[in-house]
Amino acid sequence: EREGYPHFMLKEIHEQPRALQETMGSSISDLQLTPAQIRGFSKVVITACGTSYHAGLIGKYVLERLARVPVDVDVASEFRYSDPLIDENSLVIAMSQSGETADTLAAIKEARKKGCRTLSITNVVDSTITRETDDVIYTRAGTEISIAATKAYTTQVMVMYLLGMLFARERGWCSTDKLAVLEAVLYQVPDWIEEILEQENNIQEIAGHYHTCDDFFYLGRGLDWAVALEGALKLKETSYVHAEAFAAGELKHGPLALITEGVPVVALATQEDLMEKTVSNIRVVKARGGSAIGITVGQSDLVDETCDYVFQLPKAPSVCEPAAVSGCSAALCLLHILCPGLRCR
Ligand code: M6R
């Protein structure tokens, strides 16, 4: 069943291009929301746990940028205790790979109690969550056996983009031309991920330089921060080492104290408009003796000059800025490969 892969996580990492194609092909076609309902929501709340929560953070970015609808992202285990400010004009989205996570189910019950419209995004057909929500979108990742979520996450991110585009279209915030470009970009993502997967040996080699380190830090801004959080979670649960993610700008507000000689910092710099800012944070890391692993898109002299190792992700056309999905999915894919590499302690 592992088809020659040493473990299911790696097999599922390699299944990402296919899973994304499947998800793009069919996932939001069953959505029952009418254009009037989509236009009528005053806010969207995404609630989820763990990796699904991290995909929700990307969802906030995408929905707010593309459709200009306010989005909150809440950890599901906190949601029902927070007396959330939601009503019948809110759309509450519960994201869960399994569709069975107790806290996420409890959050959706709370949303229904308050009269909200509810939508689940799940990978498992007929899971409990699908019966608790008004609408369902299925990610088409295929069965995920590995406890560490990989293809489930990337397909959730893809659904967030598809939903963002639908909301943008209905709410009139994006030109048809821009949406067409974004759609074309999304169709390229599976190929980009293939390209990243081809760098696997390279990535393993670099991982080999760090496999005795006990602490890892991840930093990024905007979308990169959301991806950094998922990278750190993945490293913890697969490698049993301490890993933390920071918004890059927060580094100087305390965490810098932890960056000492040789401490590895994975710096995500995939968004051109934020590149210089993130590079200035990398410089600070280097000045403290830290070791920087940069993840960027295309060739960036700035990142090259400051980092000890650099991974280049395929570059999306910059014509539409949320096309950062290329960076984000591919960066994640890369982090997923890096994690098992680091496990051989
Ligand atoms: O099935 P769910 O998406 O609701 O699971 C939520 C989390 O337990 C899950 O995403 C977990 O964080 C990942 N398996 C970690 O890789």
mmCIF file of C-alpha atoms and ligand atoms in Angstrom:
data_model
loop_
_atom_site.group_PDB
_atom_site.id
_atom_site.type_symbol
_atom_site.label_atom_id
_atom_site.label_comp_id
_atom_site.label_asym_id
_atom_site.label_seq_id
_atom_site.Cartn_x
_atom_site.Cartn_y
_atom_site.Cartn_z
ATOM 1 C CA GLU A 1 0.000 0.000 0.000
ATOM 2 C CA ARG A 2 2.917 2.326 0.580
ATOM 3 C CA GLU A 3 3.856 1.758 -3.045
ATOM 4 C CA GLY A 4 7.571 1.676 -2.297
ATOM 5 C CA TYR A 5 7.626 4.789 -0.106
ATOM 6 C CA PRO A 6 9.258 4.324 3.316
ATOM 7 C CA HIS A 7 6.224 5.799 5.086
ATOM 8 C CA PHE A 8 2.751 7.082 4.316
ATOM 9 C CA MET A 9 3.630 10.702 4.946
ATOM 10 C CA LEU A 10 6.104 10.698 2.087
ATOM 11 C CA LYS A 11 3.669 8.857 -0.164
ATOM 12 C CA GLU A 12 1.013 11.455 0.584
ATOM 13 C CA ILE A 13 3.418 14.331 0.021
ATOM 14 C CA HIS A 14 3.964 12.910 -3.460
ATOM 15 C CA GLU A 15 0.225 12.604 -4.004
ATOM 16 C CA GLN A 16 -0.256 16.363 -3.660
ATOM 17 C CA PRO A 17 -0.233 17.262 -7.372
ATOM 18 C CA ARG A 18 -2.925 14.677 -8.107
ATOM 19 C CA ALA A 19 -4.962 15.601 -5.025
ATOM 20 C CA LEU A 20 -4.912 19.254 -6.027
ATOM 21 C CA GLN A 21 -6.025 18.479 -9.562
ATOM 22 C CA GLU A 22 -8.946 16.459 -8.225
ATOM 23 C CA THR A 23 -9.900 19.200 -5.802
ATOM 24 C CA MET A 24 -9.807 21.883 -8.464
ATOM 25 C CA GLY A 25 -11.847 19.791 -10.813
ATOM 26 C CA SER A 26 -14.884 19.293 -8.690
ATOM 27 C CA SER A 27 -14.899 20.583 -5.195
ATOM 28 C CA ILE A 28 -17.098 23.682 -5.087
ATOM 29 C CA SER A 29 -19.548 22.631 -7.757
ATOM 30 C CA ASP A 30 -21.983 21.203 -5.177
ATOM 31 C CA LEU A 31 -22.192 24.349 -3.107
ATOM 32 C CA GLN A 32 -25.836 25.371 -2.543
ATOM 33 C CA LEU A 33 -25.218 28.987 -1.500
ATOM 34 C CA THR A 34 -27.089 31.412 -3.748
ATOM 35 C CA PRO A 35 -25.453 34.569 -5.121
ATOM 36 C CA ALA A 36 -27.769 36.615 -2.896
ATOM 37 C CA GLN A 37 -26.611 34.729 0.191
ATOM 38 C CA ILE A 38 -22.979 35.173 -0.757
ATOM 39 C CA ARG A 39 -23.532 38.897 -1.180
ATOM 40 C CA GLY A 40 -25.453 39.130 2.097
ATOM 41 C CA PHE A 41 -22.873 37.855 4.576
ATOM 42 C CA SER A 42 -21.493 40.588 6.806
ATOM 43 C CA LYS A 43 -18.678 38.401 8.034
ATOM 44 C CA VAL A 44 -17.130 34.962 7.703
ATOM 45 C CA VAL A 45 -15.723 32.959 10.601
ATOM 46 C CA ILE A 46 -13.456 29.987 9.962
ATOM 47 C CA THR A 47 -13.087 27.550 12.827
ATOM 48 C CA ALA A 48 -10.791 24.516 12.920
ATOM 49 C CA CYS A 49 -7.965 22.781 14.787
ATOM 50 C CA GLY A 50 -4.291 22.184 14.085
ATOM 51 C CA THR A 51 -3.319 22.028 10.463
ATOM 52 C CA SER A 52 -6.878 22.791 9.361
ATOM 53 C CA TYR A 53 -6.718 25.965 11.438
ATOM 54 C CA HIS A 54 -3.560 26.931 9.600
ATOM 55 C CA ALA A 55 -5.312 26.428 6.269
ATOM 56 C CA GLY A 56 -8.057 28.677 7.676
ATOM 57 C CA LEU A 57 -5.481 31.424 8.253
ATOM 58 C CA ILE A 58 -4.671 31.319 4.550
ATOM 59 C CA GLY A 59 -8.425 31.399 3.918
ATOM 60 C CA LYS A 60 -8.702 34.679 5.804
ATOM 61 C CA TYR A 61 -6.007 36.226 3.701
ATOM 62 C CA VAL A 62 -7.542 35.015 0.450
ATOM 63 C CA LEU A 63 -11.179 35.895 1.207
ATOM 64 C CA GLU A 64 -10.308 39.322 2.550
ATOM 65 C CA ARG A 65 -7.976 40.169 -0.319
ATOM 66 C CA LEU A 66 -10.132 38.818 -3.115
ATOM 67 C CA ALA A 67 -13.653 39.418 -1.859
ATOM 68 C CA ARG A 68 -13.182 42.155 0.784
ATOM 69 C CA VAL A 69 -15.316 40.283 3.297
ATOM 70 C CA PRO A 70 -14.155 40.430 6.946
ATOM 71 C CA VAL A 71 -12.920 37.045 8.168
ATOM 72 C CA ASP A 72 -12.118 35.823 11.684
ATOM 73 C CA VAL A 73 -10.247 32.572 12.191
ATOM 74 C CA ASP A 74 -10.875 30.888 15.530
ATOM 75 C CA VAL A 75 -9.336 27.827 17.105
ATOM 76 C CA ALA A 76 -12.327 25.487 17.430
ATOM 77 C CA SER A 77 -11.474 24.433 20.988
ATOM 78 C CA GLU A 78 -11.897 28.069 22.109
ATOM 79 C CA PHE A 79 -14.843 29.016 19.950
ATOM 80 C CA ARG A 80 -17.746 27.788 22.043
ATOM 81 C CA TYR A 81 -16.376 29.390 25.215
ATOM 82 C CA SER A 82 -15.901 32.803 23.644
ATOM 83 C CA ASP A 83 -19.526 33.838 23.135
ATOM 84 C CA PRO A 84 -18.594 34.629 19.521
ATOM 85 C CA LEU A 85 -19.990 37.744 17.848
ATOM 86 C CA ILE A 86 -21.916 35.984 15.108
ATOM 87 C CA ASP A 87 -25.511 36.118 13.902
ATOM 88 C CA GLU A 88 -27.743 35.144 11.003
ATOM 89 C CA ASN A 89 -25.658 37.292 8.639
ATOM 90 C CA SER A 90 -22.504 35.340 9.411
ATOM 91 C CA LEU A 91 -21.141 32.390 7.500
ATOM 92 C CA VAL A 92 -19.324 29.976 9.779
ATOM 93 C CA ILE A 93 -16.940 27.629 7.982
ATOM 94 C CA ALA A 94 -15.736 24.533 9.825
ATOM 95 C CA MET A 95 -12.659 22.988 8.296
ATOM 96 C CA SER A 96 -11.776 19.411 9.210
ATOM 97 C CA GLN A 97 -9.951 16.789 7.203
ATOM 98 C CA SER A 98 -11.633 13.944 9.092
ATOM 99 C CA GLY A 99 -14.961 15.657 9.674
ATOM 100 C CA GLU A 100 -14.983 14.102 13.148
ATOM 101 C CA THR A 101 -12.942 16.433 15.362
ATOM 102 C CA ALA A 102 -14.989 16.968 18.530
ATOM 103 C CA ASP A 103 -14.036 20.621 19.093
ATOM 104 C CA THR A 104 -14.848 21.551 15.510
ATOM 105 C CA LEU A 105 -18.211 19.812 15.773
ATOM 106 C CA ALA A 106 -18.918 21.679 19.014
ATOM 107 C CA ALA A 107 -18.017 24.965 17.332
ATOM 108 C CA ILE A 108 -20.463 24.304 14.525
ATOM 109 C CA LYS A 109 -23.225 23.527 17.038
ATOM 110 C CA GLU A 110 -22.560 26.878 18.698
ATOM 111 C CA ALA A 111 -22.788 28.601 15.314
ATOM 112 C CA ARG A 112 -26.108 26.943 14.566
ATOM 113 C CA LYS A 113 -27.441 27.938 17.969
ATOM 114 C CA LYS A 114 -26.710 31.540 17.032
ATOM 115 C CA GLY A 115 -28.546 31.223 13.729
ATOM 116 C CA CYS A 116 -25.547 31.352 11.368
ATOM 117 C CA ARG A 117 -25.304 29.746 7.969
ATOM 118 C CA THR A 118 -22.784 26.906 8.226
ATOM 119 C CA LEU A 119 -20.433 25.325 5.733
ATOM 120 C CA SER A 120 -18.064 22.423 6.282
ATOM 121 C CA ILE A 121 -14.906 21.729 4.307
ATOM 122 C CA THR A 122 -13.885 18.131 4.796
ATOM 123 C CA ASN A 123 -12.106 15.292 3.088
ATOM 124 C CA VAL A 124 -14.322 12.467 4.297
ATOM 125 C CA VAL A 125 -17.608 11.796 2.564
ATOM 126 C CA ASP A 126 -20.570 11.488 4.949
ATOM 127 C CA SER A 127 -18.478 12.317 8.011
ATOM 128 C CA THR A 128 -20.374 13.730 11.003
ATOM 129 C CA ILE A 129 -19.589 17.333 10.145
ATOM 130 C CA THR A 130 -21.366 17.034 6.794
ATOM 131 C CA ARG A 131 -24.612 16.274 8.635
ATOM 132 C CA GLU A 132 -24.182 19.210 10.994
ATOM 133 C CA THR A 133 -23.752 21.921 8.373
ATOM 134 C CA ASP A 134 -25.965 23.547 5.734
ATOM 135 C CA ASP A 135 -23.382 23.156 2.998
ATOM 136 C CA VAL A 136 -20.406 20.933 2.334
ATOM 137 C CA ILE A 137 -17.336 21.294 0.181
ATOM 138 C CA TYR A 138 -15.217 18.188 -0.179
ATOM 139 C CA THR A 139 -11.491 18.361 -0.593
ATOM 140 C CA ARG A 140 -10.527 15.531 -2.919
ATOM 141 C CA ALA A 141 -7.253 14.554 -1.333
ATOM 142 C CA GLY A 142 -8.021 10.838 -1.168
ATOM 143 C CA THR A 143 -7.561 8.902 2.060
ATOM 144 C CA GLU A 144 -4.953 10.428 4.316
ATOM 145 C CA ILE A 145 -3.367 7.758 6.472
ATOM 146 C CA SER A 146 -0.431 9.682 7.890
ATOM 147 C CA ILE A 147 -1.295 11.425 11.160
ATOM 148 C CA ALA A 148 0.754 14.366 9.988
ATOM 149 C CA ALA A 149 -1.513 16.107 7.504
ATOM 150 C CA THR A 150 0.064 17.016 4.176
ATOM 151 C CA LYS A 151 -2.125 16.685 1.095
ATOM 152 C CA ALA A 152 -5.179 17.441 3.241
ATOM 153 C CA TYR A 153 -3.692 20.848 4.020
ATOM 154 C CA THR A 154 -2.751 21.772 0.474
ATOM 155 C CA THR A 155 -6.191 20.784 -0.814
ATOM 156 C CA GLN A 156 -7.826 22.848 1.952
ATOM 157 C CA VAL A 157 -5.735 25.815 0.845
ATOM 158 C CA MET A 158 -6.883 25.194 -2.716
ATOM 159 C CA VAL A 159 -10.536 25.173 -1.624
ATOM 160 C CA MET A 160 -9.942 28.483 0.132
ATOM 161 C CA TYR A 161 -8.757 29.957 -3.151
ATOM 162 C CA LEU A 162 -11.723 28.529 -5.066
ATOM 163 C CA LEU A 163 -14.117 29.896 -2.472
ATOM 164 C CA GLY A 164 -12.344 33.241 -2.452
ATOM 165 C CA MET A 165 -12.734 33.481 -6.220
ATOM 166 C CA LEU A 166 -16.419 32.597 -6.029
ATOM 167 C CA PHE A 167 -17.028 35.225 -3.352
ATOM 168 C CA ALA A 168 -15.007 37.789 -5.299
ATOM 169 C CA ARG A 169 -17.074 37.139 -8.416
ATOM 170 C CA GLU A 170 -20.422 37.339 -6.644
ATOM 171 C CA ARG A 171 -19.531 40.308 -4.479
ATOM 172 C CA GLY A 172 -18.071 42.158 -7.443
ATOM 173 C CA TRP A 173 -14.648 42.818 -5.998
ATOM 174 C CA CYS A 174 -12.498 41.342 -8.712
ATOM 175 C CA SER A 175 -12.531 41.831 -12.461
ATOM 176 C CA THR A 176 -13.295 38.814 -14.613
ATOM 177 C CA ASP A 177 -9.865 39.210 -16.212
ATOM 178 C CA LYS A 178 -8.071 39.081 -12.909
ATOM 179 C CA LEU A 179 -10.026 36.046 -11.807
ATOM 180 C CA ALA A 180 -9.220 34.295 -15.082
ATOM 181 C CA VAL A 181 -5.516 34.898 -14.493
ATOM 182 C CA LEU A 182 -5.764 33.587 -10.957
ATOM 183 C CA GLU A 183 -7.590 30.504 -12.141
ATOM 184 C CA ALA A 184 -4.887 29.823 -14.703
ATOM 185 C CA VAL A 185 -2.277 30.191 -11.972
ATOM 186 C CA LEU A 186 -4.090 27.702 -9.756
ATOM 187 C CA TYR A 187 -4.029 25.177 -12.583
ATOM 188 C CA GLN A 188 -0.246 25.450 -12.642
ATOM 189 C CA VAL A 189 0.223 24.703 -8.959
ATOM 190 C CA PRO A 190 0.326 20.876 -9.328
ATOM 191 C CA ASP A 191 3.177 21.233 -11.841
ATOM 192 C CA TRP A 192 5.049 23.567 -9.517
ATOM 193 C CA ILE A 193 4.710 21.094 -6.708
ATOM 194 C CA GLU A 194 6.112 18.382 -9.002
ATOM 195 C CA GLU A 195 9.110 20.637 -9.604
ATOM 196 C CA ILE A 196 9.647 21.028 -5.876
ATOM 197 C CA LEU A 197 9.353 17.305 -5.309
ATOM 198 C CA GLU A 198 12.124 16.798 -7.828
ATOM 199 C CA GLN A 199 14.432 18.710 -5.461
ATOM 200 C CA GLU A 200 13.913 16.064 -2.809
ATOM 201 C CA ASN A 201 17.510 14.832 -2.672
ATOM 202 C CA ASN A 202 18.774 18.370 -2.373
ATOM 203 C CA ILE A 203 16.390 19.044 0.439
ATOM 204 C CA GLN A 204 17.364 15.861 2.276
ATOM 205 C CA GLU A 205 21.000 16.841 1.972
ATOM 206 C CA ILE A 206 20.395 20.227 3.517
ATOM 207 C CA ALA A 207 18.263 18.659 6.230
ATOM 208 C CA GLY A 208 21.299 16.519 7.018
ATOM 209 C CA HIS A 209 23.197 19.645 8.136
ATOM 210 C CA TYR A 210 20.624 20.384 10.799
ATOM 211 C CA HIS A 211 19.546 17.010 12.076
ATOM 212 C CA THR A 212 21.234 17.366 15.468
ATOM 213 C CA CYS A 213 19.670 20.749 16.291
ATOM 214 C CA ASP A 214 17.148 20.859 19.132
ATOM 215 C CA ASP A 215 15.379 24.139 18.382
ATOM 216 C CA PHE A 216 14.047 25.470 15.107
ATOM 217 C CA PHE A 217 12.394 28.768 14.355
ATOM 218 C CA TYR A 218 10.242 29.708 11.396
ATOM 219 C CA LEU A 219 9.431 33.216 10.381
ATOM 220 C CA GLY A 220 7.517 35.022 7.683
ATOM 221 C CA ARG A 221 5.084 37.853 7.040
ATOM 222 C CA GLY A 222 1.518 37.727 5.733
ATOM 223 C CA LEU A 223 0.834 34.455 3.956
ATOM 224 C CA ASP A 224 4.345 33.310 4.773
ATOM 225 C CA TRP A 225 3.571 33.609 8.471
ATOM 226 C CA ALA A 226 0.576 31.296 8.101
ATOM 227 C CA VAL A 227 2.747 28.778 6.248
ATOM 228 C CA ALA A 228 5.494 29.160 8.868
ATOM 229 C CA LEU A 229 3.040 28.134 11.600
ATOM 230 C CA GLU A 230 2.204 24.955 9.722
ATOM 231 C CA GLY A 231 5.896 24.265 9.048
ATOM 232 C CA ALA A 232 6.695 24.472 12.758
ATOM 233 C CA LEU A 233 3.782 22.190 13.668
ATOM 234 C CA LYS A 234 4.903 19.627 11.118
ATOM 235 C CA LEU A 235 8.447 19.633 12.374
ATOM 236 C CA LYS A 236 7.335 19.110 15.982
ATOM 237 C CA GLU A 237 5.121 16.164 15.286
ATOM 238 C CA THR A 238 7.392 14.372 12.850
ATOM 239 C CA SER A 239 10.813 15.097 14.323
ATOM 240 C CA TYR A 240 10.075 15.550 18.040
ATOM 241 C CA VAL A 241 12.118 18.709 18.180
ATOM 242 C CA HIS A 242 11.092 22.080 19.484
ATOM 243 C CA ALA A 243 9.887 24.335 16.686
ATOM 244 C CA GLU A 244 8.189 27.734 16.845
ATOM 245 C CA ALA A 245 6.926 30.165 14.257
ATOM 246 C CA PHE A 246 6.916 33.949 14.544
ATOM 247 C CA ALA A 247 5.542 36.775 12.511
ATOM 248 C CA ALA A 248 8.892 38.096 11.279
ATOM 249 C CA GLY A 249 8.278 41.565 12.687
ATOM 250 C CA GLU A 250 7.784 40.118 16.176
ATOM 251 C CA LEU A 251 11.333 38.825 16.298
ATOM 252 C CA LYS A 252 12.616 41.995 17.913
ATOM 253 C CA HIS A 253 9.897 41.955 20.558
ATOM 254 C CA GLY A 254 11.344 39.090 22.572
ATOM 255 C CA PRO A 255 11.973 35.910 20.544
ATOM 256 C CA LEU A 256 15.342 37.202 19.327
ATOM 257 C CA ALA A 257 16.746 36.249 22.731
ATOM 258 C CA LEU A 258 16.427 32.599 21.659
ATOM 259 C CA ILE A 259 18.457 32.984 18.480
ATOM 260 C CA THR A 260 21.977 32.005 19.415
ATOM 261 C CA GLU A 261 24.994 30.573 17.605
ATOM 262 C CA GLY A 262 23.964 27.960 15.020
ATOM 263 C CA VAL A 263 20.226 27.994 15.776
ATOM 264 C CA PRO A 264 18.388 27.269 12.516
ATOM 265 C CA VAL A 265 15.759 29.716 11.296
ATOM 266 C CA VAL A 266 13.585 28.847 8.315
ATOM 267 C CA ALA A 267 12.759 32.203 6.746
ATOM 268 C CA LEU A 268 9.892 32.302 4.290
ATOM 269 C CA ALA A 269 10.102 35.191 1.845
ATOM 270 C CA THR A 270 7.817 34.336 -1.044
ATOM 271 C CA GLN A 271 5.977 37.647 -1.447
ATOM 272 C CA GLU A 272 7.808 40.277 -3.413
ATOM 273 C CA ASP A 273 6.260 43.246 -1.649
ATOM 274 C CA LEU A 274 7.386 41.956 1.754
ATOM 275 C CA MET A 275 10.744 40.564 0.663
ATOM 276 C CA GLU A 276 12.973 43.419 1.846
ATOM 277 C CA LYS A 277 11.301 43.552 5.221
ATOM 278 C CA THR A 278 11.767 39.828 5.768
ATOM 279 C CA VAL A 279 15.367 39.991 4.580
ATOM 280 C CA SER A 280 16.048 42.652 7.196
ATOM 281 C CA ASN A 281 14.819 40.153 9.805
ATOM 282 C CA ILE A 282 17.110 37.477 8.371
ATOM 283 C CA ARG A 283 20.039 39.880 8.736
ATOM 284 C CA VAL A 284 19.255 40.239 12.409
ATOM 285 C CA VAL A 285 19.184 36.438 12.759
ATOM 286 C CA LYS A 286 22.574 36.213 11.079
ATOM 287 C CA ALA A 287 24.017 38.978 13.264
ATOM 288 C CA ARG A 288 23.114 36.834 16.293
ATOM 289 C CA GLY A 289 24.966 33.845 14.801
ATOM 290 C CA GLY A 290 21.808 32.001 13.686
ATOM 291 C CA SER A 291 21.753 29.866 10.570
ATOM 292 C CA ALA A 292 19.199 30.892 7.943
ATOM 293 C CA ILE A 293 17.376 28.618 5.515
ATOM 294 C CA GLY A 294 15.539 30.854 3.053
ATOM 295 C CA ILE A 295 12.489 29.869 1.038
ATOM 296 C CA THR A 296 11.759 32.289 -1.759
ATOM 297 C CA VAL A 297 10.285 32.478 -5.241
ATOM 298 C CA GLY A 298 12.491 32.671 -8.289
ATOM 299 C CA GLN A 299 15.936 34.184 -8.043
ATOM 300 C CA SER A 300 16.335 36.688 -5.219
ATOM 301 C CA ASP A 301 19.777 38.200 -4.683
ATOM 302 C CA LEU A 302 18.654 39.613 -1.379
ATOM 303 C CA VAL A 303 17.725 36.216 0.021
ATOM 304 C CA ASP A 304 20.783 34.579 -1.576
ATOM 305 C CA GLU A 305 23.134 37.022 0.107
ATOM 306 C CA THR A 306 21.708 36.636 3.563
ATOM 307 C CA CYS A 307 20.847 32.940 3.894
ATOM 308 C CA ASP A 308 23.060 29.895 4.406
ATOM 309 C CA TYR A 309 20.811 27.773 2.193
ATOM 310 C CA VAL A 310 18.106 28.889 -0.206
ATOM 311 C CA PHE A 311 15.215 27.034 -1.769
ATOM 312 C CA GLN A 312 13.745 28.623 -4.833
ATOM 313 C CA LEU A 313 10.109 28.003 -5.583
ATOM 314 C CA PRO A 314 8.649 28.395 -9.056
ATOM 315 C CA LYS A 315 7.531 31.943 -9.725
ATOM 316 C CA ALA A 316 3.904 32.807 -10.444
ATOM 317 C CA PRO A 317 3.115 35.770 -12.691
ATOM 318 C CA SER A 318 2.891 38.792 -10.426
ATOM 319 C CA VAL A 319 -0.108 40.142 -12.314
ATOM 320 C CA CYS A 320 -2.416 39.108 -9.516
ATOM 321 C CA GLU A 321 -0.932 39.253 -6.072
ATOM 322 C CA PRO A 322 -2.946 36.464 -4.411
ATOM 323 C CA ALA A 323 -1.239 34.157 -6.845
ATOM 324 C CA ALA A 324 1.064 33.781 -3.872
ATOM 325 C CA VAL A 325 -0.710 30.431 -3.613
ATOM 326 C CA SER A 326 2.110 29.112 -5.711
ATOM 327 C CA GLY A 327 4.592 30.215 -3.135
ATOM 328 C CA CYS A 328 2.477 29.105 -0.287
ATOM 329 C CA SER A 329 1.572 25.630 -1.487
ATOM 330 C CA ALA A 330 4.986 24.966 -2.797
ATOM 331 C CA ALA A 331 6.679 26.242 0.349
ATOM 332 C CA LEU A 332 4.559 23.949 2.394
ATOM 333 C CA CYS A 333 5.317 21.061 0.163
ATOM 334 C CA LEU A 334 8.967 21.809 0.683
ATOM 335 C CA LEU A 335 8.601 21.970 4.443
ATOM 336 C CA HIS A 336 6.814 18.669 4.363
ATOM 337 C CA ILE A 337 9.777 17.066 2.683
ATOM 338 C CA LEU A 338 12.211 18.731 5.023
ATOM 339 C CA CYS A 339 10.470 17.311 8.092
ATOM 340 C CA PRO A 340 11.021 13.602 7.501
ATOM 341 C CA GLY A 341 14.576 14.466 6.488
ATOM 342 C CA LEU A 342 15.139 15.972 9.898
ATOM 343 C CA ARG A 343 13.688 12.975 11.647
ATOM 344 C CA CYS A 344 16.764 10.771 11.154
ATOM 345 C CA ARG A 345 18.362 11.925 14.400
HETATM 346 O O1 M6R B 1 -9.400 16.126 11.018
HETATM 347 P P1 M6R B 1 -9.107 17.525 11.395
HETATM 348 O O2 M6R B 1 -8.661 18.372 10.266
HETATM 349 O O3 M6R B 1 -10.267 18.180 12.132
HETATM 350 O O4 M6R B 1 -7.934 17.441 12.443
HETATM 351 C C1 M6R B 1 -7.495 18.579 13.122
HETATM 352 C C2 M6R B 1 -6.104 18.381 13.650
HETATM 353 O O5 M6R B 1 -6.090 17.384 14.641
HETATM 354 C C3 M6R B 1 -5.128 17.997 12.547
HETATM 355 O O6 M6R B 1 -5.153 18.959 11.537
HETATM 356 C C4 M6R B 1 -3.695 17.872 13.089
HETATM 357 O O7 M6R B 1 -3.235 19.096 13.572
HETATM 358 C C5 M6R B 1 -2.806 17.360 11.959
HETATM 359 N N1 M6R B 1 -2.998 15.962 11.748
HETATM 360 C C6 M6R B 1 -1.367 17.645 12.222
HETATM 361 O O8 M6R B 1 -0.561 17.280 11.141
#
